[in-house]
Coordinates of C-alpha atoms and ligand atoms in Angstrom, one line a residue:
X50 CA -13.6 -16.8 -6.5
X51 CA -10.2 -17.9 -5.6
X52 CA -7.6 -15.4 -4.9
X53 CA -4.1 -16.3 -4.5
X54 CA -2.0 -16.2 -1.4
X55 CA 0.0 -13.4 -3.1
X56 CA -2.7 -11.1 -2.9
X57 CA -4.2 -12.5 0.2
X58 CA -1.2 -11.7 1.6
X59 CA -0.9 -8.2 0.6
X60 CA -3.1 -6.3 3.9
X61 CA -5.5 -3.6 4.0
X62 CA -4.1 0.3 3.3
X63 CA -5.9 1.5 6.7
X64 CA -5.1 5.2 5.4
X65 CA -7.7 4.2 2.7
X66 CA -10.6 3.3 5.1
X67 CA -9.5 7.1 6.9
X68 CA -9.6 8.5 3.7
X69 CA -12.8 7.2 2.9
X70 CA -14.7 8.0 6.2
X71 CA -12.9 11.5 5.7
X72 CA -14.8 11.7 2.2
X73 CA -18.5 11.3 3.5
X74 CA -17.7 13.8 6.5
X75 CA -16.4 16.2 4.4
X76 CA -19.6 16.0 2.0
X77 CA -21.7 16.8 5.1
X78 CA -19.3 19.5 6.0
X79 CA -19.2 21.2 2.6
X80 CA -20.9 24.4 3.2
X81 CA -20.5 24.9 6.9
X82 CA -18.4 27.2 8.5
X83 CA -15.7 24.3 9.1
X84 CA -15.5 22.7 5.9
X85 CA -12.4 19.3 6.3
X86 CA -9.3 20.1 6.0
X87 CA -7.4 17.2 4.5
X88 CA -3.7 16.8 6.0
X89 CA -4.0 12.9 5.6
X90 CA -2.5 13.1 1.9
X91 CA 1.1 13.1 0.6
X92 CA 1.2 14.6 -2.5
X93 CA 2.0 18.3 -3.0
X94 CA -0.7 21.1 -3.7
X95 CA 1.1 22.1 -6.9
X96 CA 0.9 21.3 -10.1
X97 CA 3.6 20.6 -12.9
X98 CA 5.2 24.1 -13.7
X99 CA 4.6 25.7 -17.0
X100 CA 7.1 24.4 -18.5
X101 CA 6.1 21.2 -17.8
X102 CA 2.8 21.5 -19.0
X103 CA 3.7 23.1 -22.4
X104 CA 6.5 20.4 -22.5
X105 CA 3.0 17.6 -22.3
X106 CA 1.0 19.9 -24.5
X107 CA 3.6 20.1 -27.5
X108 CA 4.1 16.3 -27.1
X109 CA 0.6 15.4 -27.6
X110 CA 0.2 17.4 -30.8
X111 CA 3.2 16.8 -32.0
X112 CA 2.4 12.5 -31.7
X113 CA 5.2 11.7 -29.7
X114 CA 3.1 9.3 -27.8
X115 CA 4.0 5.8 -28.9
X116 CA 5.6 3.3 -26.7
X117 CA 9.2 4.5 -25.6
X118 CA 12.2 2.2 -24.8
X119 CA 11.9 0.1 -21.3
X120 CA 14.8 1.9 -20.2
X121 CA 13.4 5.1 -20.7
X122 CA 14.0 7.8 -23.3
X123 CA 17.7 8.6 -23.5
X124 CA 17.0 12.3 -23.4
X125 CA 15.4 11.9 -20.1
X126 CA 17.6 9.3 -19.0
X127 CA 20.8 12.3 -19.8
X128 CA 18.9 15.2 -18.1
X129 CA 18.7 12.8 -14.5
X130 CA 22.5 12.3 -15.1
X131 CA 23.3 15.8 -15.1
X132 CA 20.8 16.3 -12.3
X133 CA 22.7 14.6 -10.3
X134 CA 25.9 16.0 -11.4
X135 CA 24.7 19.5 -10.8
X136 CA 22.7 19.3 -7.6
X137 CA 24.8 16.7 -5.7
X138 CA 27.9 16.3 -7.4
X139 CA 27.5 12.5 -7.7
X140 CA 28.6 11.0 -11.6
X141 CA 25.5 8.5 -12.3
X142 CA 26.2 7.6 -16.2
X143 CA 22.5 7.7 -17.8
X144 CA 23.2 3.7 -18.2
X145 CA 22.4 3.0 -15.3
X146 CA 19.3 5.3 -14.7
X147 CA 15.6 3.1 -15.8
X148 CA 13.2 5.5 -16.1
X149 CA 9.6 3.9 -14.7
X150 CA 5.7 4.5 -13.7
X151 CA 6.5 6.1 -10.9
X152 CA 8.6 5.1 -7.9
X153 CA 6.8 2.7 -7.5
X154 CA 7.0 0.6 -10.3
X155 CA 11.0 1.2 -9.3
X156 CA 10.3 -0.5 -6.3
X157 CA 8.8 -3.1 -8.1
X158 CA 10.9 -4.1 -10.6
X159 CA 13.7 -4.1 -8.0
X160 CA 12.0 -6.7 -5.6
X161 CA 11.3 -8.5 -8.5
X162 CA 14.8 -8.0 -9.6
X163 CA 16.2 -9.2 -6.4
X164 CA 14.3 -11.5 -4.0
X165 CA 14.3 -14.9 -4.0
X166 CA 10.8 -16.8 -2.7
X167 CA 11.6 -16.4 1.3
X168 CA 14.5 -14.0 1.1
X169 CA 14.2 -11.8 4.0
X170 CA 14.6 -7.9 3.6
X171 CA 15.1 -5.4 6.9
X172 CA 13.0 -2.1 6.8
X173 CA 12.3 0.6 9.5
X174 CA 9.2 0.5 11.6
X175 CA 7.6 2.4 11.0
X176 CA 7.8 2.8 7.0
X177 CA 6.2 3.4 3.9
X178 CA 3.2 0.8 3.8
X179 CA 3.7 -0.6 0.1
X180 CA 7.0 -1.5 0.7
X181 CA 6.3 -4.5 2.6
X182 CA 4.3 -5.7 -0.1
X183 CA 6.4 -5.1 -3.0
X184 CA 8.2 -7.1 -1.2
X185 CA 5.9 -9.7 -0.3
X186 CA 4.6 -9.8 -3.7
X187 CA 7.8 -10.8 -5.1
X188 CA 7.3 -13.7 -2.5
X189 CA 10.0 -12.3 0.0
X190 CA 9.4 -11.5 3.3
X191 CA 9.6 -8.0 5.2
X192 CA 11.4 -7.7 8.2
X193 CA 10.1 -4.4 10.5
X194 CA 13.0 -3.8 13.1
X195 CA 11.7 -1.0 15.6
X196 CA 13.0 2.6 15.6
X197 CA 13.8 5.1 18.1
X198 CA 13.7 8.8 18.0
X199 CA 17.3 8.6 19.1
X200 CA 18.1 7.0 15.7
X201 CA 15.5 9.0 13.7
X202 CA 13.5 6.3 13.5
X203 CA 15.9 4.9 10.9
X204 CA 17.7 1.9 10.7
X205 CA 21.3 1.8 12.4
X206 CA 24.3 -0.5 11.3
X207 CA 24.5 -1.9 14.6
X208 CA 20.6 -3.0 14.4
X209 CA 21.3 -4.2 10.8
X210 CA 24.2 -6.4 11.9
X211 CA 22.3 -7.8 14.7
X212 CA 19.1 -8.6 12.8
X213 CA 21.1 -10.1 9.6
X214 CA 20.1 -14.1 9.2
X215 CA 20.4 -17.2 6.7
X216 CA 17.7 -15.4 4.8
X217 CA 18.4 -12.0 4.7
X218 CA 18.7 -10.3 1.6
X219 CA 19.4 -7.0 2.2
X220 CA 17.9 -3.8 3.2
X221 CA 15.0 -1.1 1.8
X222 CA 15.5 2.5 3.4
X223 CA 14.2 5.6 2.8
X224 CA 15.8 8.9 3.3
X225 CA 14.2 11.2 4.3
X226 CA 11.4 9.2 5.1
X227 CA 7.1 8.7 5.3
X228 CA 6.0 9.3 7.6
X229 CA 9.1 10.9 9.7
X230 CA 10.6 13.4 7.4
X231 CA 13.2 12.0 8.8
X232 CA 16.6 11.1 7.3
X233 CA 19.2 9.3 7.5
X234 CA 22.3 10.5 9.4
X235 CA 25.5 10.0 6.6
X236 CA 28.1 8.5 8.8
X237 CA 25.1 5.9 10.0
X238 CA 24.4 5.2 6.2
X239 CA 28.1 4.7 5.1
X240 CA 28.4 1.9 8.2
X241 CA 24.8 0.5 7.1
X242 CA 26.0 0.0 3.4
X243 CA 29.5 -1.6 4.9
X244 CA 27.9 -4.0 7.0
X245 CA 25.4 -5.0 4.2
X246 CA 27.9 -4.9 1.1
X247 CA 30.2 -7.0 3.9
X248 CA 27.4 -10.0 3.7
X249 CA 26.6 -9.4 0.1
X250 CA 23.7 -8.0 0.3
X251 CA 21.4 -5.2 -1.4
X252 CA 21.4 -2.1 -0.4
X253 CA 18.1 -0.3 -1.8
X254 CA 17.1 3.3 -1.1
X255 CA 14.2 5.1 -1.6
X256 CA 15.1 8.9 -2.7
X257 CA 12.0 9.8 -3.7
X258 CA 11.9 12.8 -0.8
X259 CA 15.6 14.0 -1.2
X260 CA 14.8 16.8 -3.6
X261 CA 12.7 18.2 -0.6
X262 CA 15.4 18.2 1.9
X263 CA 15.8 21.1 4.3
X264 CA 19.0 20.3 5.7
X265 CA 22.5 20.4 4.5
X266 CA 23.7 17.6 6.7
X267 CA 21.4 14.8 5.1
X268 CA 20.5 16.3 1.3
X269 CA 23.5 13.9 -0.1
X270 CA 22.4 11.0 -2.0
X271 CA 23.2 7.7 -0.9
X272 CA 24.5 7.0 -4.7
X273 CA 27.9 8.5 -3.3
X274 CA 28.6 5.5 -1.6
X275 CA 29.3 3.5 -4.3
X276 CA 27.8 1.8 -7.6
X277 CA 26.8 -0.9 -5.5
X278 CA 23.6 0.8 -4.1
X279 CA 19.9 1.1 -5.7
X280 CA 18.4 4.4 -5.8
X281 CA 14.6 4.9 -6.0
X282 CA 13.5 7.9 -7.5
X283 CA 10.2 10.2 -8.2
X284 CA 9.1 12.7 -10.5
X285 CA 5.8 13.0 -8.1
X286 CA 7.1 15.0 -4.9
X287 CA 9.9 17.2 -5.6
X288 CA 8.6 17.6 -9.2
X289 CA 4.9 17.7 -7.9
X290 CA 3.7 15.3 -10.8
X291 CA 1.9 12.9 -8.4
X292 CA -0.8 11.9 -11.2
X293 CA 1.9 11.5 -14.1
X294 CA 3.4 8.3 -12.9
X295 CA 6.6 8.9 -13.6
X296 CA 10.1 7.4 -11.7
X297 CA 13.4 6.5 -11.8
X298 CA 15.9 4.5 -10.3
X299 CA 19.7 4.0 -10.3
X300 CA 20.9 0.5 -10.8
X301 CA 24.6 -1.4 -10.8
X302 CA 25.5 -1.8 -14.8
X303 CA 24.9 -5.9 -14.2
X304 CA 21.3 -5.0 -13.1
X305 CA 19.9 -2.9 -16.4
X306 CA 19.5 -5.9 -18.3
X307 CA 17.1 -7.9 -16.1
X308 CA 15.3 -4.7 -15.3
X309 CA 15.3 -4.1 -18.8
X310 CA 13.6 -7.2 -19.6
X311 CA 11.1 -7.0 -16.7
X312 CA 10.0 -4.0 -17.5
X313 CA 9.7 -4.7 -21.6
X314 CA 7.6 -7.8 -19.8
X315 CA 5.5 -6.2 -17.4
X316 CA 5.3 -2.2 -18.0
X317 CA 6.6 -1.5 -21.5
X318 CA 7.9 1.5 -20.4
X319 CA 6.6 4.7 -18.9
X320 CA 4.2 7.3 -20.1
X321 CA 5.6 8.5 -23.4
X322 CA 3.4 12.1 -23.0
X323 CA 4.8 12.5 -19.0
X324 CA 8.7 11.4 -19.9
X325 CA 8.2 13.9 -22.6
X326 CA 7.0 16.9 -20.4
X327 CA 9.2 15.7 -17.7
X328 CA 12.3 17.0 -20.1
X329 CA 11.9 20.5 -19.4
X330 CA 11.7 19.3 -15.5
X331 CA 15.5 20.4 -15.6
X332 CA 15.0 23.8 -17.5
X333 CA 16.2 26.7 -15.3
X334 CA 13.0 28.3 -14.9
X335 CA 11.3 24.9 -13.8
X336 CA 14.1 24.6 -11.4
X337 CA 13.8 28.4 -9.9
X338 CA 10.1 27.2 -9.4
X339 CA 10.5 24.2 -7.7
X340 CA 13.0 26.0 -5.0
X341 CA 10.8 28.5 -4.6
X342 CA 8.0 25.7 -3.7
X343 CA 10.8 23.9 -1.6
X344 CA 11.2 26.8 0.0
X345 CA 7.2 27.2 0.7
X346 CA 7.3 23.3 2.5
X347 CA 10.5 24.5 4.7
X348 CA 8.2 26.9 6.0
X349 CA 5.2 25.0 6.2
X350 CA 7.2 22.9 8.5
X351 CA 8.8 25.6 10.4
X352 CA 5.2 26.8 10.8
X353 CA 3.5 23.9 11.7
X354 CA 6.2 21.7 13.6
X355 CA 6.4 23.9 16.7
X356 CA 2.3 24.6 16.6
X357 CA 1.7 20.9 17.0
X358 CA 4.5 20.5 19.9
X359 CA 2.6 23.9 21.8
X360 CA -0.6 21.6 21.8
X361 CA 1.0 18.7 23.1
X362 CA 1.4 16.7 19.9
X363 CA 5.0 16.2 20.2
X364 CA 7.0 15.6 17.7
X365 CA 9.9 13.7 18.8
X366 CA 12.4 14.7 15.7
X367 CA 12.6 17.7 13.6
X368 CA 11.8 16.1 10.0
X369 CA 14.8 17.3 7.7
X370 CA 12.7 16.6 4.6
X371 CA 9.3 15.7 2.7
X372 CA 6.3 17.4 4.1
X373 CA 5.1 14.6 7.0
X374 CA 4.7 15.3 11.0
X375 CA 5.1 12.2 13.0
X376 CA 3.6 13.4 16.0
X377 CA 3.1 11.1 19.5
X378 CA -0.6 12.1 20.4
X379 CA -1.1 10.3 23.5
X380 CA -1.7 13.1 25.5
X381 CA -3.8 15.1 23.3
X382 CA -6.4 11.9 23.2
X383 CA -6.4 11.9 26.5
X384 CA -7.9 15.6 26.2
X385 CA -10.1 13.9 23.8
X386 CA -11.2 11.0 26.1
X387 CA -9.7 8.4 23.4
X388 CA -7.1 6.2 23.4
X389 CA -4.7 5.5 20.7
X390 CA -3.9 7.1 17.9
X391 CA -6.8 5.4 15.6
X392 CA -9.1 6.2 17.9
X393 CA -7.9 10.0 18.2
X394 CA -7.7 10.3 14.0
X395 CA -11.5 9.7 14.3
X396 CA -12.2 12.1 16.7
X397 CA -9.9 15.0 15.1
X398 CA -12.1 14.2 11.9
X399 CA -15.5 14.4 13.8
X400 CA -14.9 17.2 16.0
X401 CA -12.5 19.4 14.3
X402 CA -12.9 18.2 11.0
X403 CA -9.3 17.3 10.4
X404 CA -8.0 14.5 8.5
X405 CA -5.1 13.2 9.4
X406 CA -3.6 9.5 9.1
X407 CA -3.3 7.0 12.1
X408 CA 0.4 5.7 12.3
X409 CA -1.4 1.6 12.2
X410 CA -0.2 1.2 8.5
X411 CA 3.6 2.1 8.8
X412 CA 4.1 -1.2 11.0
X413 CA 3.3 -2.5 14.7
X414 CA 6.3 -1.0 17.0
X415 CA 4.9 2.2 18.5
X416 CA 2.7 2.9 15.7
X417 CA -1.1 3.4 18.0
X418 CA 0.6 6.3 19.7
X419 CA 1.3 8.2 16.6
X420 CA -0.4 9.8 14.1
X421 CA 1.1 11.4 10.6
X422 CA 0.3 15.0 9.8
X423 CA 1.1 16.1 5.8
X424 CA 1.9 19.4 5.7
X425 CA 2.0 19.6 2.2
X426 CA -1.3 21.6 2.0
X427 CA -1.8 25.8 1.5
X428 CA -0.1 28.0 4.8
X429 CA -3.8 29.1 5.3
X430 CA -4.7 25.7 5.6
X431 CA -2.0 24.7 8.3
X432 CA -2.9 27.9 10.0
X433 CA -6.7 27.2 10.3
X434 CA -5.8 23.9 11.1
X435 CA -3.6 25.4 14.2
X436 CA -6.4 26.8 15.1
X437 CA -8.9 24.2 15.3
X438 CA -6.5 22.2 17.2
X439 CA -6.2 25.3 19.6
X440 CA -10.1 25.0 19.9
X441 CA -10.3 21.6 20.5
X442 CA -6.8 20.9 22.7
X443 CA -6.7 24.4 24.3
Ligands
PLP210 C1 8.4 6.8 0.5 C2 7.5 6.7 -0.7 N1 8.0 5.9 -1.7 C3 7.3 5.7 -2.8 C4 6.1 6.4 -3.0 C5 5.3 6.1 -4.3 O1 5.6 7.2 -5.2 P1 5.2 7.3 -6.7 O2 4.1 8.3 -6.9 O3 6.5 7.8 -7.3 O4 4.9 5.9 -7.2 C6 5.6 7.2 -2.0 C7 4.3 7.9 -2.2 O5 3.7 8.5 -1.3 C8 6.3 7.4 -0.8 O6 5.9 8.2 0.2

C-alpha cells in the first residue's frame, strides 16, 4: 500500500514502544513481590466524581444522546464561561468557547484553522509530542527552539523575536507544561504575546494543565491578555475524564465560524453523553472534590520532587503544575552502567520494575539526558517507588 507523505511524516510515539515493553514485563511481574509500577502515564488515577457519573447515567436513560451542535451544547458552553469568571476572573463570552473531543481535537481544528502548507510554527523543546504533528498534519512545519532551566524550559520573547522568519506563523505553548510541570512566568508571556501580536501572528496556548496549578504566580490564564489569543482546553486532567474525550477551546469571535464548519466537517461535535455529564463538572460538590484531588497531586509532588533530587535524579525546576517530573538522570545511569536516558528507562523497568518515559519524544535538544516521571499515581505508589529507587541508586 501507499501511504501519504502526511502520515509518513507523522513519527513514531517512542513512549508507546516503552509502554509496550513495560506491558510484557509487567505480565511476568504480576504476582511477584515487585509487581511494575507504572509512572510512564499522564492521566490521573481518578475517575469522574459522582456527580459526574450520575450526570452520564441520567443522560443515557433519559436519550439525550443524539448528535449536539459543532460548537458545543450551549449549556456547557455557559458553565466554561462562568468558570472562567469564577476561578480566574477573566470574561470569555460562551461565543467564543467550541466545545471538542478532547484537547486534542482543539489542537486540531486550530492548525487546521490556521496554517498554511509551509507555515512555520515555534514550540519549546522539549514539548508535548502530538503537537508537532498536528501541526505537520495540517502541512505546516514545527519549529523546536531549545529551552533552559533558567527560562523553565519555556519559550522567551527574546528567543521568539530572534527565531521569527518569512514563514512563521506563530507560536504553540503550553502552560504549565508535559513533561516539565513547568509554566510559564506572566511578565515573559505578556512580552511573548507582544512580540507575536506585533508580526501578526497566532498566539495558541495549551491550558489543558492550568486547573492543576500549584502556584499562585502562574495559575492566571493567558486569555487575560487579550481576545487575540487561542486557549486549548481539557476536561481530561483537572476534571480526570481522560477516557471521555471531551475539550474546549477559546477562539477570537472571527475564528468560530471556520471552526464551526470544520468541525460540522470533520467531528460533528463531541460526545453528546460526556458534554452531558460534564454539566455537573461545575456543581459545588464536584468542585470541592476536584480541590481536594488538586490538593492530593500538590503533595504527590511535594513528596516525590525532593526524593528523586536525594537520589541524584535532579530536577532542575520545581514544576508549578500537572503531575510530570523532568528529571536529568545522567548520573543515576552512570550508577546503572547505562548511558542516556533511553537506555536508563530500560534498565529502571528491568531491574526495579519502574516505568517511566525517556525524554526522546519531546524533541532533540537535551532530551537523552532526561527522563519524565508522572506522578499522577496513588502516594503508596510514589513511596514504594522511592524505595526501589533507594535500592537500586543507594
Ligand atoms: C500538553 C497536552 N496537551 C494535550 C493533551 C491531549 O489531551 P486530551 O485528552 O484532552 O486530548 C495532553 C495529553 O496528555 C497533554 O499532555
Amino acid at each position: 500500500m501507499r501511504f501519504s507523505t502526511r502520515a509518513e511524516r507523522i513519527e513514531p510515539f517512542y513512549v508507546m514502544e516503552v509502554a509496550k515493553a513495560a506491558q510484557a514485563l509487567a505480565r511476568e511481574a504480576a504476582g511477584t513481590a515487585e509487581p511494575m509500577i507504572f509512572l510512564n502515564i499522564g492521566e490521573p488515577d481518578f475517575t469522574a466524581p459522582p456527580l459526574v457519573q450520575e450526570a452520564a447515567d441520567r443522560a443515557m436513560r433519559a436519550g439525550h444522546t443524539q448528535y449536539t451542535q459543532a460548537l458545543g451544547l450551549d449549556a456547557l458552553r455557559e458553565r466554561i464561561s462562568g468558570w472562567y469568571a469564577q476561578r480566574f476572573g477573566v470574561d470569555v463570552p460562551a461565543r467564543r468557547i467550541v466545545v471538542t473531543a478532547g484537547a486534542s481535537a482543539a489542537l486540531q481544528l486550530a492548525c487546521l484553522a490556521l496554517i498554511e502548507a509551509g507555515d512555520e510554527i515555534l514550540m519549546p523543546d522539549p514539548s508535548y509530542p502530538c503537537n508537532r504533528h498536528f501541526v505537520s498534519a495540517a502541512e505546516g512545519k514545527a519549529v523546536l527552539i531549545p529551552t533552559t532551566a533558567e527560562e523553565r524550559f519555556q519559550l522567551s520573547a527574546a528567543k521568539v523575536e530572534a527565531a521569527w522568519g518569512p514563514k512563521t506563523r506563530g507560536v504553540l505553548l503550553a502552560s504549565p507544561s508535559n513533561p516539565t510541570g513547568t509554566s510559564i512566568a506572566p511578565d515573559e508571556l505578556r512580552r511573548i504575546q507582544g512580540v507575536v501580536r506585533a508580526r501578526g501572528g497566532i498566539t495558541l496556548i495549551d491550558e489543558i494543565y492550568l486547573g492543576l496549578s500549584y502556584d499562585e504566580a502562574f495559575g492566571q490564564t493567558a486569555l487575560a491578555l487579550g481576545d487575540d489569543v487561542i486557549s486549548i482546553n481539557s476536561f481530561s486532567k483537572y476534571f480526570n475524564m481522560t477516557g471521555w474525550r471531551l475539550g474546549w477551546m477559546v477562539v477570537p469571535d472571527a475564528m468560530v465560524p471556520v471552526v464551526e464548519r470544520l468541525a460540522q466537517n470533520l467531528f460533528i461535535c463531541a460526545s453528546a453523553i460526556s458534554q452531558h455529564a460534564a454539566l455537573a463538572c461545575f456543581e459545588k460538590d464536584s468542585i470541592a472534590e476536584y480541590e481536594r484531588r488538586r490538593a492530593e497531586f500538590k503533595a504527590r509532588r511535594d513528596f516525590f520532587i525532593p526524593a528523586l533530587q536525594s537520589l541524584g535524579l535532579t530536577v532542575p525546576v520545581m514544576p508549578d503544575g500537572a503531575f510530570y517530573a523532568w528529571a536529568d538522570c545522567t548520573q543515576a545511569a552512570q550508577t546503572l552502567g547505562v548511558s542516556g536516558s533511553w537506555d536508563f528507562a530500560f534498565a529502571l523497568m528491568r531491574r526495579a520494575h519502574l516505568a517511566i518515559t525517556p525524554g526522546r519524544d519531546f524533541g532533540t535538544a537535551d532530551t537523552g539526558r532526561f527522563v519524565r516521571f508522572s506522578t499522577a499515581s496513588s502516594m503508596a505508589q510514589l513511596q514504594e517507588s522511592v524505595a526501589r529507587l533507594r535500592a537500586l541508586l543507594g
